[in-house]
mmCIF file of C-alpha atoms and ligand atoms in Angstrom:
data_model
loop_
_atom_site.group_PDB
_atom_site.id
_atom_site.type_symbol
_atom_site.label_atom_id
_atom_site.label_comp_id
_atom_site.label_asym_id
_atom_site.label_seq_id
_atom_site.Cartn_x
_atom_site.Cartn_y
_atom_site.Cartn_z
ATOM 1 C CA UNK A 269 -95.693 -93.166 71.270
ATOM 2 C CA UNK A 270 -98.071 -90.628 73.180
ATOM 3 C CA UNK A 271 -99.000 -87.578 72.677
ATOM 4 C CA UNK A 272 -96.034 -86.211 74.665
ATOM 5 C CA UNK A 273 -93.223 -87.988 73.927
ATOM 6 C CA UNK A 274 -94.496 -87.361 70.595
ATOM 7 C CA UNK A 275 -94.497 -83.350 71.904
ATOM 8 C CA UNK A 276 -91.039 -83.916 73.124
ATOM 9 C CA UNK A 277 -89.537 -84.931 69.785
ATOM 10 C CA UNK A 278 -91.443 -82.393 67.387
ATOM 11 C CA UNK A 279 -89.910 -80.699 65.231
ATOM 12 C CA UNK A 280 -89.522 -80.101 61.335
ATOM 13 C CA UNK A 281 -90.122 -83.236 59.111
ATOM 14 C CA UNK A 282 -89.916 -85.411 62.332
ATOM 15 C CA UNK A 283 -92.670 -87.747 61.683
ATOM 16 C CA UNK A 284 -93.242 -90.587 58.310
ATOM 17 C CA UNK A 285 -95.474 -93.088 57.910
ATOM 18 C CA UNK A 286 -92.836 -95.384 59.573
ATOM 19 C CA UNK A 287 -93.158 -94.325 63.411
ATOM 20 C CA UNK A 288 -96.174 -95.453 65.351
ATOM 21 C CA UNK A 289 -97.939 -92.363 65.926
ATOM 22 C CA UNK A 290 -101.176 -91.298 68.145
ATOM 23 C CA UNK A 291 -104.787 -91.162 66.288
ATOM 24 C CA UNK A 292 -104.912 -87.397 67.587
ATOM 25 C CA UNK A 293 -102.514 -85.949 65.835
ATOM 26 C CA UNK A 294 -103.383 -87.671 62.675
ATOM 27 C CA UNK A 295 -106.449 -86.503 63.039
ATOM 28 C CA UNK A 296 -105.258 -83.084 63.155
ATOM 29 C CA UNK A 297 -102.947 -83.403 60.499
ATOM 30 C CA UNK A 298 -105.250 -84.994 58.147
ATOM 31 C CA UNK A 299 -107.721 -81.998 58.820
ATOM 32 C CA UNK A 300 -105.047 -79.197 58.109
ATOM 33 C CA UNK A 301 -104.068 -80.994 54.706
ATOM 34 C CA UNK A 302 -107.497 -82.056 53.532
ATOM 35 C CA UNK A 303 -108.443 -78.648 54.065
ATOM 36 C CA UNK A 304 -105.089 -77.666 51.931
ATOM 37 C CA UNK A 305 -105.961 -80.219 49.565
ATOM 38 C CA UNK A 306 -109.542 -78.748 49.060
ATOM 39 C CA UNK A 307 -108.510 -75.625 48.667
ATOM 40 C CA UNK A 308 -105.627 -76.139 45.741
ATOM 41 C CA UNK A 309 -108.710 -77.597 43.878
ATOM 42 C CA UNK A 310 -111.542 -74.748 44.462
ATOM 43 C CA UNK A 311 -108.871 -72.205 43.531
ATOM 44 C CA UNK A 312 -108.191 -73.500 40.424
ATOM 45 C CA UNK A 313 -111.923 -74.340 39.548
ATOM 46 C CA UNK A 314 -112.017 -70.562 39.927
ATOM 47 C CA UNK A 315 -109.269 -69.741 37.742
ATOM 48 C CA UNK A 316 -109.915 -72.574 35.283
ATOM 49 C CA UNK A 317 -112.398 -70.073 33.005
ATOM 50 C CA UNK A 318 -109.946 -67.748 32.613
ATOM 51 C CA UNK A 319 -107.811 -70.361 30.335
ATOM 52 C CA UNK A 320 -110.583 -68.920 27.619
ATOM 53 C CA UNK A 321 -110.591 -65.689 28.687
ATOM 54 C CA UNK A 322 -107.178 -64.491 29.119
ATOM 55 C CA UNK A 323 -106.973 -61.649 26.352
ATOM 56 C CA UNK A 324 -103.324 -63.333 24.563
ATOM 57 C CA UNK A 325 -102.188 -66.514 23.849
ATOM 58 C CA UNK A 326 -98.840 -65.862 26.375
ATOM 59 C CA UNK A 327 -101.489 -65.356 29.356
ATOM 60 C CA UNK A 328 -103.841 -68.497 28.274
ATOM 61 C CA UNK A 329 -101.251 -70.774 28.078
ATOM 62 C CA UNK A 330 -99.831 -69.588 31.770
ATOM 63 C CA UNK A 331 -103.316 -69.753 33.118
ATOM 64 C CA UNK A 332 -103.439 -72.932 31.669
ATOM 65 C CA UNK A 333 -100.137 -73.969 33.134
ATOM 66 C CA UNK A 334 -101.248 -72.412 36.492
ATOM 67 C CA UNK A 335 -104.597 -74.642 37.024
ATOM 68 C CA UNK A 336 -102.545 -77.870 36.171
ATOM 69 C CA UNK A 337 -100.421 -77.160 38.985
ATOM 70 C CA UNK A 338 -103.196 -75.978 41.449
ATOM 71 C CA UNK A 339 -104.972 -79.785 40.730
ATOM 72 C CA UNK A 340 -101.254 -81.412 40.749
ATOM 73 C CA UNK A 341 -100.713 -79.448 44.223
ATOM 74 C CA UNK A 342 -104.188 -81.170 45.467
ATOM 75 C CA UNK A 343 -103.822 -84.223 44.579
ATOM 76 C CA UNK A 344 -99.897 -84.369 46.532
ATOM 77 C CA UNK A 345 -101.286 -83.329 49.524
ATOM 78 C CA UNK A 346 -104.821 -86.000 49.692
ATOM 79 C CA UNK A 347 -101.977 -88.597 49.280
ATOM 80 C CA UNK A 348 -99.941 -86.911 51.899
ATOM 81 C CA UNK A 349 -102.723 -86.920 53.971
ATOM 82 C CA UNK A 350 -104.182 -90.205 53.091
ATOM 83 C CA UNK A 351 -100.432 -91.626 54.340
ATOM 84 C CA UNK A 352 -101.654 -90.248 57.834
ATOM 85 C CA UNK A 353 -103.921 -93.320 57.435
ATOM 86 C CA UNK A 354 -107.204 -91.508 58.610
ATOM 87 C CA UNK A 355 -109.054 -90.832 55.223
ATOM 88 C CA UNK A 356 -108.269 -92.394 51.588
ATOM 89 C CA UNK A 357 -107.959 -90.259 49.039
ATOM 90 C CA UNK A 358 -111.436 -90.850 47.208
ATOM 91 C CA UNK A 359 -112.640 -90.507 50.388
ATOM 92 C CA UNK A 360 -111.862 -87.258 50.752
ATOM 93 C CA UNK A 361 -112.521 -85.619 47.153
ATOM 94 C CA UNK A 362 -116.121 -87.193 47.926
ATOM 95 C CA UNK A 363 -116.307 -84.638 51.286
ATOM 96 C CA UNK A 364 -115.288 -82.290 48.909
ATOM 97 C CA UNK A 365 -118.447 -82.476 46.547
ATOM 98 C CA UNK A 366 -121.107 -83.864 49.038
ATOM 99 C CA UNK A 367 -120.127 -80.295 50.889
ATOM 100 C CA UNK A 368 -118.300 -81.547 53.782
ATOM 101 C CA UNK A 369 -114.922 -80.807 53.207
ATOM 102 C CA UNK A 370 -113.612 -77.122 53.983
ATOM 103 C CA UNK A 371 -111.305 -74.796 51.910
ATOM 104 C CA UNK A 372 -110.337 -71.610 52.396
ATOM 105 C CA UNK A 373 -112.234 -68.285 52.545
ATOM 106 C CA UNK A 374 -111.218 -66.590 49.332
ATOM 107 C CA UNK A 375 -112.370 -69.292 46.822
ATOM 108 C CA UNK A 376 -116.313 -69.810 48.770
ATOM 109 C CA UNK A 377 -116.398 -65.893 46.261
ATOM 110 C CA UNK A 378 -116.860 -65.635 42.096
ATOM 111 C CA UNK A 379 -114.483 -64.805 40.287
ATOM 112 C CA UNK A 380 -116.020 -62.895 37.373
ATOM 113 C CA UNK A 381 -113.809 -60.789 35.624
ATOM 114 C CA UNK A 382 -110.182 -60.723 34.280
ATOM 115 C CA UNK A 383 -109.052 -57.360 36.316
ATOM 116 C CA UNK A 384 -110.008 -59.930 39.672
ATOM 117 C CA UNK A 385 -107.787 -62.502 38.383
ATOM 118 C CA UNK A 386 -104.450 -60.807 39.912
ATOM 119 C CA UNK A 387 -106.146 -60.421 43.248
ATOM 120 C CA UNK A 388 -106.399 -64.469 43.639
ATOM 121 C CA UNK A 389 -103.022 -64.536 41.443
ATOM 122 C CA UNK A 390 -100.613 -62.290 42.804
ATOM 123 C CA UNK A 391 -102.125 -61.397 46.668
ATOM 124 C CA UNK A 392 -103.801 -65.140 47.719
ATOM 125 C CA UNK A 393 -101.039 -66.696 45.618
ATOM 126 C CA UNK A 394 -98.422 -64.208 47.699
ATOM 127 C CA UNK A 395 -100.046 -65.118 50.776
ATOM 128 C CA UNK A 396 -100.118 -68.726 50.530
ATOM 129 C CA UNK A 397 -96.688 -68.655 49.549
ATOM 130 C CA UNK A 398 -95.724 -67.364 52.812
ATOM 131 C CA UNK A 399 -97.992 -69.599 54.931
ATOM 132 C CA UNK A 400 -96.291 -72.917 52.983
ATOM 133 C CA UNK A 401 -92.859 -71.605 53.261
ATOM 134 C CA UNK A 402 -93.816 -72.414 56.979
ATOM 135 C CA UNK A 403 -95.118 -75.181 55.988
ATOM 136 C CA UNK A 404 -92.170 -76.748 55.072
ATOM 137 C CA UNK A 405 -90.782 -76.894 58.441
ATOM 138 C CA UNK A 406 -93.764 -79.087 59.159
ATOM 139 C CA UNK A 407 -93.229 -82.230 61.597
ATOM 140 C CA UNK A 408 -95.113 -84.937 58.642
ATOM 141 C CA UNK A 409 -92.562 -85.214 56.558
ATOM 142 C CA UNK A 410 -95.098 -86.430 53.369
ATOM 143 C CA UNK A 411 -96.824 -82.728 54.113
ATOM 144 C CA UNK A 412 -93.019 -80.959 54.332
ATOM 145 C CA UNK A 413 -91.997 -82.776 51.208
ATOM 146 C CA UNK A 414 -94.926 -81.654 49.196
ATOM 147 C CA UNK A 415 -94.294 -78.045 49.802
ATOM 148 C CA UNK A 416 -91.185 -78.728 48.736
ATOM 149 C CA UNK A 417 -92.472 -79.034 45.122
ATOM 150 C CA UNK A 418 -96.225 -76.435 46.156
ATOM 151 C CA UNK A 419 -93.581 -73.575 46.530
ATOM 152 C CA UNK A 420 -91.169 -73.945 43.963
ATOM 153 C CA UNK A 421 -94.041 -73.681 41.802
ATOM 154 C CA UNK A 422 -95.915 -71.285 43.685
ATOM 155 C CA UNK A 423 -93.121 -68.864 43.125
ATOM 156 C CA UNK A 424 -93.464 -68.377 39.282
ATOM 157 C CA UNK A 425 -97.320 -68.585 39.807
ATOM 158 C CA UNK A 426 -96.932 -64.927 42.191
ATOM 159 C CA UNK A 427 -94.604 -63.565 39.412
ATOM 160 C CA UNK A 428 -97.090 -64.764 36.690
ATOM 161 C CA UNK A 429 -100.279 -62.034 38.825
ATOM 162 C CA UNK A 430 -97.401 -59.671 39.472
ATOM 163 C CA UNK A 431 -97.058 -59.188 35.814
ATOM 164 C CA UNK A 432 -100.862 -59.086 34.367
ATOM 165 C CA UNK A 433 -100.984 -56.905 37.842
ATOM 166 C CA UNK A 434 -98.504 -54.261 36.115
ATOM 167 C CA UNK A 435 -100.515 -54.759 33.014
ATOM 168 C CA UNK A 436 -103.533 -53.535 34.245
ATOM 169 C CA UNK A 437 -102.338 -50.520 36.712
ATOM 170 C CA UNK A 438 -99.992 -49.223 33.290
ATOM 171 C CA UNK A 439 -103.113 -49.392 30.920
ATOM 172 C CA UNK A 440 -106.222 -47.867 30.560
ATOM 173 C CA UNK A 441 -107.668 -45.234 32.995
ATOM 174 C CA UNK A 442 -110.858 -47.874 32.794
ATOM 175 C CA UNK A 443 -108.368 -50.865 33.750
ATOM 176 C CA UNK A 444 -106.661 -48.674 36.617
ATOM 177 C CA UNK A 445 -110.000 -48.098 38.268
ATOM 178 C CA UNK A 446 -111.502 -51.233 38.011
ATOM 179 C CA UNK A 447 -108.752 -53.276 38.931
ATOM 180 C CA UNK A 448 -108.841 -50.973 42.403
ATOM 181 C CA UNK A 449 -112.324 -51.793 42.559
ATOM 182 C CA UNK A 450 -111.439 -55.427 42.340
ATOM 183 C CA UNK A 451 -109.196 -54.299 45.140
ATOM 184 C CA UNK A 452 -111.551 -52.764 47.899
ATOM 185 C CA UNK A 453 -113.544 -56.278 47.252
ATOM 186 C CA UNK A 454 -110.904 -58.696 47.336
ATOM 187 C CA UNK A 455 -108.734 -57.135 50.433
ATOM 188 C CA UNK A 456 -110.663 -57.987 53.306
ATOM 189 C CA UNK A 457 -111.076 -61.513 51.762
ATOM 190 C CA UNK A 458 -107.191 -61.603 51.655
ATOM 191 C CA UNK A 459 -106.295 -60.570 54.995
ATOM 192 C CA UNK A 460 -108.647 -63.414 56.243
ATOM 193 C CA UNK A 461 -106.833 -65.558 54.608
ATOM 194 C CA UNK A 462 -104.670 -66.424 57.748
ATOM 195 C CA UNK A 463 -107.687 -67.331 59.260
ATOM 196 C CA UNK A 464 -109.335 -66.200 62.871
ATOM 197 C CA UNK A 465 -107.560 -64.072 65.085
ATOM 198 C CA UNK A 466 -105.066 -65.706 67.842
ATOM 199 C CA UNK A 467 -107.159 -65.875 70.666
ATOM 200 C CA UNK A 468 -110.521 -67.339 68.236
ATOM 201 C CA UNK A 469 -108.041 -69.723 66.654
ATOM 202 C CA UNK A 470 -108.940 -73.023 68.429
ATOM 203 C CA UNK A 471 -106.574 -75.660 66.170
ATOM 204 C CA UNK A 472 -103.345 -73.719 66.725
ATOM 205 C CA UNK A 473 -101.941 -74.323 70.388
ATOM 206 C CA UNK A 474 -102.032 -78.663 69.584
ATOM 207 C CA UNK A 475 -101.047 -77.988 65.938
ATOM 208 C CA UNK A 476 -97.980 -75.920 67.439
ATOM 209 C CA UNK A 477 -97.570 -77.939 69.961
ATOM 210 C CA UNK A 478 -96.515 -81.147 67.943
ATOM 211 C CA UNK A 479 -95.395 -79.298 64.889
ATOM 212 C CA UNK A 480 -97.828 -79.132 62.473
ATOM 213 C CA UNK A 481 -97.449 -75.365 62.511
ATOM 214 C CA UNK A 482 -94.759 -73.097 63.222
ATOM 215 C CA UNK A 483 -96.172 -69.436 63.202
ATOM 216 C CA UNK A 484 -99.326 -68.483 64.564
ATOM 217 C CA UNK A 485 -102.229 -66.761 62.089
ATOM 218 C CA UNK A 486 -101.664 -63.138 63.451
ATOM 219 C CA UNK A 487 -97.810 -63.529 62.872
ATOM 220 C CA UNK A 488 -97.929 -64.897 59.034
ATOM 221 C CA UNK A 489 -100.545 -62.183 58.473
ATOM 222 C CA UNK A 490 -98.422 -59.210 60.029
ATOM 223 C CA UNK A 491 -95.862 -61.151 57.596
ATOM 224 C CA UNK A 492 -97.962 -60.407 54.937
ATOM 225 C CA UNK A 493 -99.010 -56.819 54.798
ATOM 226 C CA UNK A 494 -96.011 -56.037 55.822
ATOM 227 C CA UNK A 495 -94.808 -57.261 52.216
ATOM 228 C CA UNK A 496 -97.970 -56.731 50.345
ATOM 229 C CA UNK A 497 -99.062 -53.106 51.468
ATOM 230 C CA UNK A 498 -95.695 -51.763 49.863
ATOM 231 C CA UNK A 499 -96.460 -54.102 46.749
ATOM 232 C CA UNK A 500 -99.783 -52.773 46.275
ATOM 233 C CA UNK A 501 -98.500 -49.179 47.023
ATOM 234 C CA UNK A 502 -96.044 -49.672 44.547
ATOM 235 C CA UNK A 503 -98.013 -50.575 41.523
ATOM 236 C CA UNK A 504 -100.565 -47.866 42.410
ATOM 237 C CA UNK A 505 -103.081 -49.296 44.120
ATOM 238 C CA UNK A 506 -105.112 -47.419 47.176
ATOM 239 C CA UNK A 507 -105.197 -49.067 50.414
ATOM 240 C CA UNK A 508 -109.154 -48.796 51.278
ATOM 241 C CA UNK A 509 -109.725 -47.140 54.455
ATOM 242 C CA UNK A 510 -111.575 -50.547 55.865
ATOM 243 C CA UNK A 511 -110.164 -52.755 57.134
ATOM 244 C CA UNK A 512 -107.773 -50.293 59.363
ATOM 245 C CA UNK A 513 -104.133 -50.739 58.167
ATOM 246 C CA UNK A 514 -101.784 -49.202 61.271
ATOM 247 C CA UNK A 515 -98.051 -48.122 60.161
ATOM 248 C CA UNK A 516 -96.403 -48.805 63.135
ATOM 249 C CA UNK A 517 -93.704 -46.693 62.008
ATOM 250 C CA UNK A 518 -91.216 -48.738 62.030
ATOM 251 C CA UNK A 519 -92.331 -50.041 58.212
ATOM 252 C CA UNK A 520 -94.428 -52.551 60.102
ATOM 253 C CA UNK A 521 -98.671 -53.275 59.840
ATOM 254 C CA UNK A 522 -101.117 -54.572 61.255
ATOM 255 C CA UNK A 523 -104.377 -54.387 60.888
ATOM 256 C CA UNK A 524 -107.536 -53.285 63.287
ATOM 257 C CA UNK A 525 -109.097 -57.008 63.373
ATOM 258 C CA UNK A 526 -112.287 -55.917 64.851
ATOM 259 C CA UNK A 527 -112.570 -54.053 61.245
ATOM 260 C CA UNK A 528 -113.165 -57.512 59.223
ATOM 261 C CA UNK A 529 -116.411 -59.228 58.925
ATOM 262 C CA UNK A 530 -115.797 -62.465 61.079
ATOM 263 C CA UNK A 531 -119.330 -63.392 60.753
ATOM 264 C CA UNK A 532 -119.229 -64.338 57.134
ATOM 265 C CA UNK A 533 -116.157 -65.840 57.251
ATOM 266 C CA UNK A 534 -116.820 -67.732 60.054
ATOM 267 C CA UNK A 535 -120.246 -68.983 58.100
ATOM 268 C CA UNK A 536 -117.519 -69.489 55.278
ATOM 269 C CA UNK A 537 -115.939 -71.586 57.446
ATOM 270 C CA UNK A 538 -118.944 -74.202 57.347
ATOM 271 C CA UNK A 539 -119.385 -73.826 53.594
ATOM 272 C CA UNK A 540 -122.468 -72.170 54.913
ATOM 273 C CA UNK A 541 -122.319 -69.087 52.370
ATOM 274 C CA UNK A 542 -124.544 -68.618 49.549
ATOM 275 C CA UNK A 543 -121.183 -68.797 47.289
ATOM 276 C CA UNK A 544 -120.279 -71.530 48.892
ATOM 277 C CA UNK A 545 -122.951 -73.455 47.385
ATOM 278 C CA UNK A 546 -122.579 -72.472 44.272
ATOM 279 C CA UNK A 547 -118.839 -73.266 44.419
ATOM 280 C CA UNK A 548 -119.350 -76.822 45.730
ATOM 281 C CA UNK A 549 -122.160 -78.076 43.374
ATOM 282 C CA UNK A 550 -119.456 -76.813 40.317
ATOM 283 C CA UNK A 551 -116.737 -79.795 41.898
ATOM 284 C CA UNK A 552 -119.852 -82.133 42.718
ATOM 285 C CA UNK A 553 -121.204 -81.920 38.829
ATOM 286 C CA UNK A 554 -117.673 -82.248 37.646
ATOM 287 C CA UNK A 555 -117.037 -85.020 39.870
ATOM 288 C CA UNK A 556 -120.147 -86.756 38.908
ATOM 289 C CA UNK A 557 -119.479 -86.300 35.026
ATOM 290 C CA UNK A 558 -116.072 -88.243 35.158
ATOM 291 C CA UNK A 559 -117.499 -90.990 37.183
ATOM 292 C CA UNK A 560 -117.701 -93.230 34.339
ATOM 293 C CA UNK A 561 -114.056 -92.900 34.088
ATOM 294 C CA UNK A 562 -113.438 -93.673 37.804
ATOM 295 C CA UNK A 563 -115.716 -96.999 36.850
ATOM 296 C CA UNK A 564 -113.740 -97.743 34.042
ATOM 297 C CA UNK A 565 -110.838 -97.810 35.838
ATOM 298 C CA UNK A 566 -112.207 -100.205 38.719
ATOM 299 C CA UNK A 567 -113.601 -102.292 36.873
ATOM 300 C CA UNK A 568 -110.071 -102.560 34.305
ATOM 301 C CA UNK A 569 -108.047 -102.775 38.150
ATOM 302 C CA UNK A 570 -110.680 -105.399 39.252
ATOM 303 C CA UNK A 571 -110.451 -107.150 36.038
ATOM 304 C CA UNK A 572 -106.375 -107.420 36.654
ATOM 305 C CA UNK A 573 -106.155 -108.864 39.605
ATOM 306 C CA UNK A 574 -108.535 -111.346 38.798
ATOM 307 C CA UNK A 575 -106.483 -111.976 35.592
ATOM 308 C CA UNK A 576 -103.889 -114.913 35.061
ATOM 309 C CA UNK A 577 -100.346 -112.960 34.203
ATOM 310 C CA UNK A 578 -100.227 -113.874 30.441
ATOM 311 C CA UNK A 579 -104.377 -112.809 30.145
ATOM 312 C CA UNK A 580 -103.612 -109.755 31.476
ATOM 313 C CA UNK A 581 -100.509 -109.063 29.059
HETATM 314 C C1 LIG B 229 -103.778 -71.520 58.663
HETATM 315 C C2 LIG B 229 -104.817 -72.929 58.804
HETATM 316 C C3 LIG B 229 -105.933 -72.613 57.639
HETATM 317 C C4 LIG B 229 -106.068 -72.936 59.639
HETATM 318 O O1 LIG B 229 -105.294 -72.623 61.182
HETATM 319 P P1 LIG B 229 -106.198 -73.824 62.059
HETATM 320 O O2 LIG B 229 -105.117 -73.736 63.580
HETATM 321 O O3 LIG B 229 -105.593 -75.881 61.690
HETATM 322 O O4 LIG B 229 -107.268 -73.696 62.009
HETATM 323 P P2 LIG B 229 -107.641 -72.220 63.210
HETATM 324 O O5 LIG B 229 -108.337 -72.656 64.236
HETATM 325 O O6 LIG B 229 -106.715 -71.116 63.028
HETATM 326 O O7 LIG B 229 -109.330 -72.046 62.892
HETATM 327 C C5 LIG B 229 -110.615 -72.036 62.940
HETATM 328 C C6 LIG B 229 -111.482 -72.954 61.689
HETATM 329 O O8 LIG B 229 -111.363 -71.703 60.865
HETATM 330 C C7 LIG B 229 -110.938 -72.426 59.870
HETATM 331 N N1 LIG B 229 -110.363 -72.138 58.634
HETATM 332 C C8 LIG B 229 -109.229 -71.231 59.368
HETATM 333 N N2 LIG B 229 -108.204 -69.982 58.180
HETATM 334 C C9 LIG B 229 -109.474 -70.347 57.097
HETATM 335 C C10 LIG B 229 -109.525 -69.232 55.822
HETATM 336 N N3 LIG B 229 -108.925 -68.707 55.404
HETATM 337 N N4 LIG B 229 -110.695 -69.871 54.982
HETATM 338 C C11 LIG B 229 -111.633 -70.757 55.376
HETATM 339 N N5 LIG B 229 -111.774 -71.709 56.708
HETATM 340 C C12 LIG B 229 -110.470 -71.217 57.467
HETATM 341 C C13 LIG B 229 -110.179 -73.310 59.979
HETATM 342 O O9 LIG B 229 -110.494 -74.872 58.925
HETATM 343 C C14 LIG B 229 -111.011 -74.101 61.426
HETATM 344 O O10 LIG B 229 -112.350 -74.535 60.505
HETATM 345 P P3 LIG B 229 -112.422 -75.988 61.704
HETATM 346 O O11 LIG B 229 -112.637 -76.052 63.075
HETATM 347 O O12 LIG B 229 -111.675 -77.256 60.841
HETATM 348 O O13 LIG B 229 -113.955 -76.593 60.851
HETATM 349 C C15 LIG B 229 -104.456 -74.206 59.134
HETATM 350 O O14 LIG B 229 -105.053 -75.565 58.798
HETATM 351 C C16 LIG B 229 -103.207 -74.177 57.571
HETATM 352 O O15 LIG B 229 -102.044 -73.439 58.039
HETATM 353 N N6 LIG B 229 -103.369 -74.870 56.703
HETATM 354 C C17 LIG B 229 -102.571 -75.155 55.382
HETATM 355 C C18 LIG B 229 -102.458 -74.444 54.638
HETATM 356 C C19 LIG B 229 -103.383 -74.074 53.514
HETATM 357 O O16 LIG B 229 -104.225 -74.215 53.900
HETATM 358 N N7 LIG B 229 -103.591 -73.194 52.769
HETATM 359 C C20 LIG B 229 -104.136 -73.018 51.950
HETATM 360 C C21 LIG B 229 -104.373 -72.396 50.822
HETATM 361 S S1 LIG B 229 -103.411 -72.937 49.616
HETATM 362 C C22 LIG B 229 -104.102 -71.901 48.414
HETATM 363 O O17 LIG B 229 -104.215 -71.083 48.640
HETATM 364 C C23 LIG B 229 -103.121 -72.337 47.046
HETATM 365 C C24 LIG B 229 -103.426 -71.808 45.928
HETATM 366 C C25 LIG B 229 -103.903 -70.300 45.496
HETATM 367 C C26 LIG B 229 -104.345 -69.608 44.670
HETATM 368 C C27 LIG B 229 -104.945 -70.525 43.302
HETATM 369 C C28 LIG B 229 -105.341 -72.063 43.529
HETATM 370 C C29 LIG B 229 -104.407 -72.568 44.916
#
């Protein structure tokens, strides 16, 4: 199939490994799904310390389950990317560890205190849900299929983050003030979650033409603002003055996109931000620390393949 035929056929869950697809499509889908898989893993690394630091047993259990879910999503997505035949899962994991793998802007910043946890577990997860719900209609079937499980679990994550936000915003005055401070720091990054403005999005048009993406970055950003500005207010958070958010008079919102720091965003998108090196370094060290496990498994597999059936038993 050539690109024009593919564009004509493109639709929800239309393509799978049994189709003979042009390399341009397979590369574009790999770039997008690899980015997604990397983001799941790097998000889990930020949240992992809170398994220990959470203030109660229930919260520790919930964080433990969430981190495991996110790592599971990453693995599922590497498989969905691998099925395009461009890169193996191991190659993608190596790229993440050596700084070539790209991932979500929000996960290049440190997450240092408990009051910050709902910024990821409620707002970033809520933003992720918005986008992922649309990706259930993606044209690469293994990706759309993975989204069924990811969205199901992500729904619980958002509720978990919302419960923490509620607890903090109905807690002591100090907790409320610190949560507001965390919100002011994270809010612009969360708005940038949806990627560059449509006029600066280099990949959107092709991805939309071949059915990988179904909504633009700005459409999703606005849909998120419409749902989450009221939610933030409901819990007593004040929307910061910058970036300016316009209320359109019909219950919808828009951000003044020029108020956002796009230079910082694009530095992050290239893994060149100071925090990027720190987060990637953590991932690399963990991958190196368990190299012996991978090597033992490879040895075992090689030995099993060489052994007679009786010997393998
Ligand atoms: C929307 C976009 C991410 C980007 O649109 P496209 O049309 O593909 O690109 P576009 O031309 O608009 O951009 C130009 C350049 O800018 C890059 N860039 C863009 N945005 C970002 C960004 N935010 N951060 C950093 N870089 C960004 C982009 O890669 C490109 O760079 P390149 O030229 O390749 O070097 C799309 O790929 C997509 O839908 N991906 C699938 C969903 C997905 O990945 N979700 C992940 C979150 S899952 C999660 O959080 C779950 C969780 C929650 C809590 C805890 C743990 C886990």
